CSV table of C-alpha atoms in Angstrom, one decimal:
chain,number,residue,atom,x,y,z
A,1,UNK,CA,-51.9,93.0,35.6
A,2,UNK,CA,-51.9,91.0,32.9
A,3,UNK,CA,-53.6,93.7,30.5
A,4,UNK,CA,-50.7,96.0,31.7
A,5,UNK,CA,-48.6,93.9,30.5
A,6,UNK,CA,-49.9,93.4,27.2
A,7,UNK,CA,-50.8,96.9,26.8
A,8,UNK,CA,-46.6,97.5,27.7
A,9,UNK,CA,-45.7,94.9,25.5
A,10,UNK,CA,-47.6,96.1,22.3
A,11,UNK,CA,-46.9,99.7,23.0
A,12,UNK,CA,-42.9,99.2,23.4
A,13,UNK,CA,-41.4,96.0,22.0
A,14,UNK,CA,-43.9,94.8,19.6
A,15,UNK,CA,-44.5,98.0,17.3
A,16,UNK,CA,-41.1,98.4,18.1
A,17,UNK,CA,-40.1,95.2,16.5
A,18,UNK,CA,-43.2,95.7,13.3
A,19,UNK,CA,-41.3,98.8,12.8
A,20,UNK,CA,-37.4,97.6,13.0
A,21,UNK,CA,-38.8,94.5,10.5
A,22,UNK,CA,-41.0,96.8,7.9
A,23,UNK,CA,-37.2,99.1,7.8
A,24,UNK,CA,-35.4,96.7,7.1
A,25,UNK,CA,-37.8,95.6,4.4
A,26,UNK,CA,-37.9,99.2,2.9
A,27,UNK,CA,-34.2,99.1,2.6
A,28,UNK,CA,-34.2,96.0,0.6
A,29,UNK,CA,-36.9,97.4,-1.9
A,30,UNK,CA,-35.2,100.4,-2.1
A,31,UNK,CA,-31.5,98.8,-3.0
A,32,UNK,CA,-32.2,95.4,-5.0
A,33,UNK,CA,-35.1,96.6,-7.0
A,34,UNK,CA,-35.4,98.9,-9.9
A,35,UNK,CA,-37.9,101.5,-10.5
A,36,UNK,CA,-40.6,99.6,-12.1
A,37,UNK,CA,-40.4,97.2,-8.9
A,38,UNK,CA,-38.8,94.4,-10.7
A,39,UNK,CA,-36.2,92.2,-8.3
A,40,UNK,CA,-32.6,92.4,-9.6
A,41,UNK,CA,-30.1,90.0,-9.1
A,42,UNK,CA,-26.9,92.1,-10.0
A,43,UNK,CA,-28.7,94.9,-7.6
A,44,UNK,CA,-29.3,91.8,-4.7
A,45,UNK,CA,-25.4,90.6,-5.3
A,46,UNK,CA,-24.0,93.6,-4.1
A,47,UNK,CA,-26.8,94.7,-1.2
A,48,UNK,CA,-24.7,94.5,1.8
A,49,UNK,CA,-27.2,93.6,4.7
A,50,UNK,CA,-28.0,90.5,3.2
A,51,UNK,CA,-27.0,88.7,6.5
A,52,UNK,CA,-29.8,90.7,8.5
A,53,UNK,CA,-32.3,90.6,5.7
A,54,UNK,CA,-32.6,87.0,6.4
A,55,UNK,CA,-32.2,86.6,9.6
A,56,UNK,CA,-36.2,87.9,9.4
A,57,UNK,CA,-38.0,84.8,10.5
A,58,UNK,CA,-40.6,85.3,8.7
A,59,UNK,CA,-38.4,83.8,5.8
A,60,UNK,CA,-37.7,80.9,6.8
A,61,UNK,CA,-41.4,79.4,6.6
A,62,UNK,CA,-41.0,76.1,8.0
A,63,UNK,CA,-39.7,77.3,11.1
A,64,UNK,CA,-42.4,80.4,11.4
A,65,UNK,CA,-45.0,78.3,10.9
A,66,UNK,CA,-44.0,75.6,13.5
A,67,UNK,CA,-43.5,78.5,16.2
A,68,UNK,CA,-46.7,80.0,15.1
A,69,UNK,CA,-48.7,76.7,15.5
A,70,UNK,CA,-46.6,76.1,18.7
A,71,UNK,CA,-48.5,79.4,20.2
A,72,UNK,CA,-51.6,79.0,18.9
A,73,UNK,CA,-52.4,75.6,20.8
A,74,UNK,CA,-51.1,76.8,23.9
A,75,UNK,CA,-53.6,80.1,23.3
A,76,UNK,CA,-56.6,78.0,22.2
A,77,UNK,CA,-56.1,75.4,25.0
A,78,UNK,CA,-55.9,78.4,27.5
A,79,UNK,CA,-59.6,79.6,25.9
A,80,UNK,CA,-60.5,76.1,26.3
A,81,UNK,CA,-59.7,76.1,30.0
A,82,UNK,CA,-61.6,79.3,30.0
A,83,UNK,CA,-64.1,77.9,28.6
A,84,UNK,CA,-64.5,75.3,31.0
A,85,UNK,CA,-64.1,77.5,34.0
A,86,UNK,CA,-67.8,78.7,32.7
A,87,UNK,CA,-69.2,75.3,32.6
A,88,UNK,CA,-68.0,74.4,36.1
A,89,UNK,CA,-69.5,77.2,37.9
A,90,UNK,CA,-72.9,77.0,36.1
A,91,UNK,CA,-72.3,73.5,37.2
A,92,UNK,CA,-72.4,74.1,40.7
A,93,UNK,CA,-75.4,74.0,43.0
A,94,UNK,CA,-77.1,77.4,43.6
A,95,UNK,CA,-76.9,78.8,47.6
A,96,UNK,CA,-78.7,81.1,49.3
A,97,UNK,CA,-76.4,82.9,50.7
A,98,UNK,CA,-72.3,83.2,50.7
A,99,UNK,CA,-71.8,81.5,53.9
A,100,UNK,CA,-73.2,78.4,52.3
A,101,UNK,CA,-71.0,78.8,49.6
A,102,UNK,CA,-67.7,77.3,50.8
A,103,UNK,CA,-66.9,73.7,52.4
A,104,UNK,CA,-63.3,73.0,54.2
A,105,UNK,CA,-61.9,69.1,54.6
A,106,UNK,CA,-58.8,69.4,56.4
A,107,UNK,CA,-56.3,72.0,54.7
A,108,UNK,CA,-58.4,72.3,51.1
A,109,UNK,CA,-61.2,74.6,50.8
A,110,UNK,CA,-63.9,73.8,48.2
A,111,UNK,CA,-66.4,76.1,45.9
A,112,UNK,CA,-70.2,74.3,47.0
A,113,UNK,CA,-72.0,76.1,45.7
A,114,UNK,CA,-72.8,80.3,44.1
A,115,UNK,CA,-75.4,82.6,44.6
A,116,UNK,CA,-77.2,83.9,41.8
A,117,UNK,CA,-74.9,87.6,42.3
A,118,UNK,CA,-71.7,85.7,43.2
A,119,UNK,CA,-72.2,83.7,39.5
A,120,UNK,CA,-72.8,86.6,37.4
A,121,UNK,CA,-69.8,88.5,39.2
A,122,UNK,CA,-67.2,85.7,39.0
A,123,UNK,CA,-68.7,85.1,35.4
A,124,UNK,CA,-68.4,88.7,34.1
A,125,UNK,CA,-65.1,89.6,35.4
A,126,UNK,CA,-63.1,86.4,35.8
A,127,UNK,CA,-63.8,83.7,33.3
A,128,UNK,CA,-65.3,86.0,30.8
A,129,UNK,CA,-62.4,88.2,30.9
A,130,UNK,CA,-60.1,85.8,30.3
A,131,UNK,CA,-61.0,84.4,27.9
A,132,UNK,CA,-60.8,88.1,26.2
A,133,UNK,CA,-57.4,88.3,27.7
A,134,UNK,CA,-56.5,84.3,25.9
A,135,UNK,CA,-57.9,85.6,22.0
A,136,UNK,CA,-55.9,89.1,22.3
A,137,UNK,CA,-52.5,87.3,23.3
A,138,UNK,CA,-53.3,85.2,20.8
A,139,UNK,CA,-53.3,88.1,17.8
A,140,UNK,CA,-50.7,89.7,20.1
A,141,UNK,CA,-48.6,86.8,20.3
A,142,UNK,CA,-48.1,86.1,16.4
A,143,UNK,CA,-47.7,89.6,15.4
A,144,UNK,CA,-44.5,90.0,17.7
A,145,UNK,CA,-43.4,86.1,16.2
A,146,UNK,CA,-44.2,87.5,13.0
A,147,UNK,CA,-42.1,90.7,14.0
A,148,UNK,CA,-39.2,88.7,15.1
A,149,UNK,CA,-35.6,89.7,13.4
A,150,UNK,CA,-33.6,87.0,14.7
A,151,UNK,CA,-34.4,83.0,14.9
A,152,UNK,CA,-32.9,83.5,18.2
A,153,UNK,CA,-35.2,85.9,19.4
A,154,UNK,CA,-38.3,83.7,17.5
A,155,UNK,CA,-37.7,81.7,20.7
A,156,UNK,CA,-37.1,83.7,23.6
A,157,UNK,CA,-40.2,85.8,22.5
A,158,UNK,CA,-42.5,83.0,22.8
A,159,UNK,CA,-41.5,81.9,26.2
A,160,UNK,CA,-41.7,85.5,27.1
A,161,UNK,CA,-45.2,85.8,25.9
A,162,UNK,CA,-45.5,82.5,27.5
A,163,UNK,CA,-44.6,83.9,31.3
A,164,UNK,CA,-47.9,86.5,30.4
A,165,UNK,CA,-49.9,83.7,30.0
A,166,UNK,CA,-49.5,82.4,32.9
A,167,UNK,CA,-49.7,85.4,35.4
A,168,UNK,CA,-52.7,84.9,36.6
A,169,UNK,CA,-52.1,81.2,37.5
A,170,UNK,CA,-48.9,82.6,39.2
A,171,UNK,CA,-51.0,84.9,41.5
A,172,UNK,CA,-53.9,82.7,42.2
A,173,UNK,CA,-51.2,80.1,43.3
A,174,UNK,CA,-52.0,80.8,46.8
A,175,UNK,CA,-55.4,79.9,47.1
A,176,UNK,CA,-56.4,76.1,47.1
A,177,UNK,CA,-59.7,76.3,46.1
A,178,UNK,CA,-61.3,73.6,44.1
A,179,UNK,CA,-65.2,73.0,43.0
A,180,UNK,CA,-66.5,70.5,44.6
A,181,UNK,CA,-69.3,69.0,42.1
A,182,UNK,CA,-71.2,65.5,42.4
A,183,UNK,CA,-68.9,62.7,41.1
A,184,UNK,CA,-69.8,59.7,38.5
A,185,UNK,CA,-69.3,56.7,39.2
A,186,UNK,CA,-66.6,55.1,37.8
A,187,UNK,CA,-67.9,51.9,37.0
A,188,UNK,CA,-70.8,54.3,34.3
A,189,UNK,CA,-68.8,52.9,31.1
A,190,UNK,CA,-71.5,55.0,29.1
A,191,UNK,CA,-70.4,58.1,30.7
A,192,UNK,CA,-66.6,57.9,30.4
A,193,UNK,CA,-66.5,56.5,27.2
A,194,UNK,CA,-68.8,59.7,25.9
A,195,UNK,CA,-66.2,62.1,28.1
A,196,UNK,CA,-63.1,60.3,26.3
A,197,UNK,CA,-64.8,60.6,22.5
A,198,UNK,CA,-65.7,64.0,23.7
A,199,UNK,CA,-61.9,64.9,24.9
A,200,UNK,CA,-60.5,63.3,21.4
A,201,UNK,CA,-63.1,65.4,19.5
A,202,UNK,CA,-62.1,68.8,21.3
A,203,UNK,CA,-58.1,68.2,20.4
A,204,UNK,CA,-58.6,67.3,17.2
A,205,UNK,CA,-60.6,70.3,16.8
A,206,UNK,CA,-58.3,72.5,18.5
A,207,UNK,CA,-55.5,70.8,16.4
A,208,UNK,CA,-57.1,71.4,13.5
A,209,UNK,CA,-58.2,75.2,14.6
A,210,UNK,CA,-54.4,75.9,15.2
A,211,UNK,CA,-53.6,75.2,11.5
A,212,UNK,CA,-56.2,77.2,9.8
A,213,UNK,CA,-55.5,80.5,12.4
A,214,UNK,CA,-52.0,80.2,11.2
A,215,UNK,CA,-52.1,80.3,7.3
A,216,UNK,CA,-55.0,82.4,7.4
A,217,UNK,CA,-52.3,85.3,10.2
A,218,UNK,CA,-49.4,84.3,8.2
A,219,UNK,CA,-51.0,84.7,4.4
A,220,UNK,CA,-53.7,87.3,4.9
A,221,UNK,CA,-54.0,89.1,8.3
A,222,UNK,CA,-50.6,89.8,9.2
A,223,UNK,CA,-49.6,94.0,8.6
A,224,UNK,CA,-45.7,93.2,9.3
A,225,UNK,CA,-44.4,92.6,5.6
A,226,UNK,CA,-46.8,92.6,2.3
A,227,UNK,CA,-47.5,89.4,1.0
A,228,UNK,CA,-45.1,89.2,-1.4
């Protein structure tokens, strides 16, 4: 489902949008520039769609940036959850078959362990996949902010990509499923002080991630509007 959507989203709003942002842009060469290219302020004084020229949001860099580094945590945090969903079922004990592989206490069912098939499967076409799913929004995501035409819109789009994002926590709502895996003891000082330095290193990396995948979209990758 959620590839539908994305596949929908690119195909009909978001090349939709590139193209409405690139017209615009061609207009604006075309009227406030002379032959040899050069920018000319008599010819910008009496373009008329100044008003809709900058309401690109692109323009406004502060602004694009923020909403671009915005998105990119929340799409490197969900391939960090992804990421983890991998180390918790290697995690788990290995069973010999699937009825050993599920343990209820009162109304919560827990995962106990995987067989070898059951790991690979769950592997290769859940966690894997989304994580595939998490780095394509994430392109997909800053192409249609970089796309944008209104600041208005700069907004709604992102909580619109947003509700994508979280589809498939929306549909496996239902379940209450949980891995049950062996617990430390919380008095092992060692161990949670290593987890906690371990936590701080991860954001600061993801933090620092986020910036970089920014000004390298917004300066170099980014096909919406030429660099200049």
């Amino acid at each position: 489902l959620q590839l539908a959507m994305m596949l929908y989203v690119h195909r009909y709003v978001v090349l939709a949008d590139v193209r409405g942002v690139q017209v615009r842009y061609n207009d604006f060469r075309m009227h406030a520039f002379d032959v040899q290219g050069a920018f000319q302020e008599s010819l910008w004084e009496q373009y008329a769609d100044k008003d809709r020229l900058c309401q690109i949001a692109m323009w406004n860099r502060p602004f694009y940036y923020s909403v671009l580094f915005c998105w990119s945590l929340v799409m490197l945090i969900e391939i960090r959850k992804s990421e983890e969903l991998v180390r918790q079922m290697w995690k788990v004990p290995r069973v010999v078959s699937t009825a050993e592989m599920l343990l209820t206490r009162g109304e919560n069912c827990y995962v106990v362990g995987f067989t070898t098939l059951t790991r690979c499967l769950v592997t290769g076409f859940v966690a894997l996949p989304k994580m595939l799913i998490s780095i394509i929004l994430l392109w997909l995501g800053c192409e249609w902010l970089s796309a944008t035409i209104e600041f208005e819109s700069l907004v709604m789009n992102t909580v619109a990509m947003a509700f994508i994002v979280s589809i498939d926590e929306v549909l496996f709502e239902v379940e209450n499923i949980d891995f049950l895996l062996p617990r430390r003891d919380i008095h092992d000082q060692a161990y949670w002080e290593a987890k906690r330095i371990s936590a701080f290193r991860k954001a600061s990396l993801t933090v620092v991630l986020a910036v970089f995948l920014i000004v390298a979209f917004a300066e170099y990758f980014q096909d919406v509007l030429p660099s200049d």
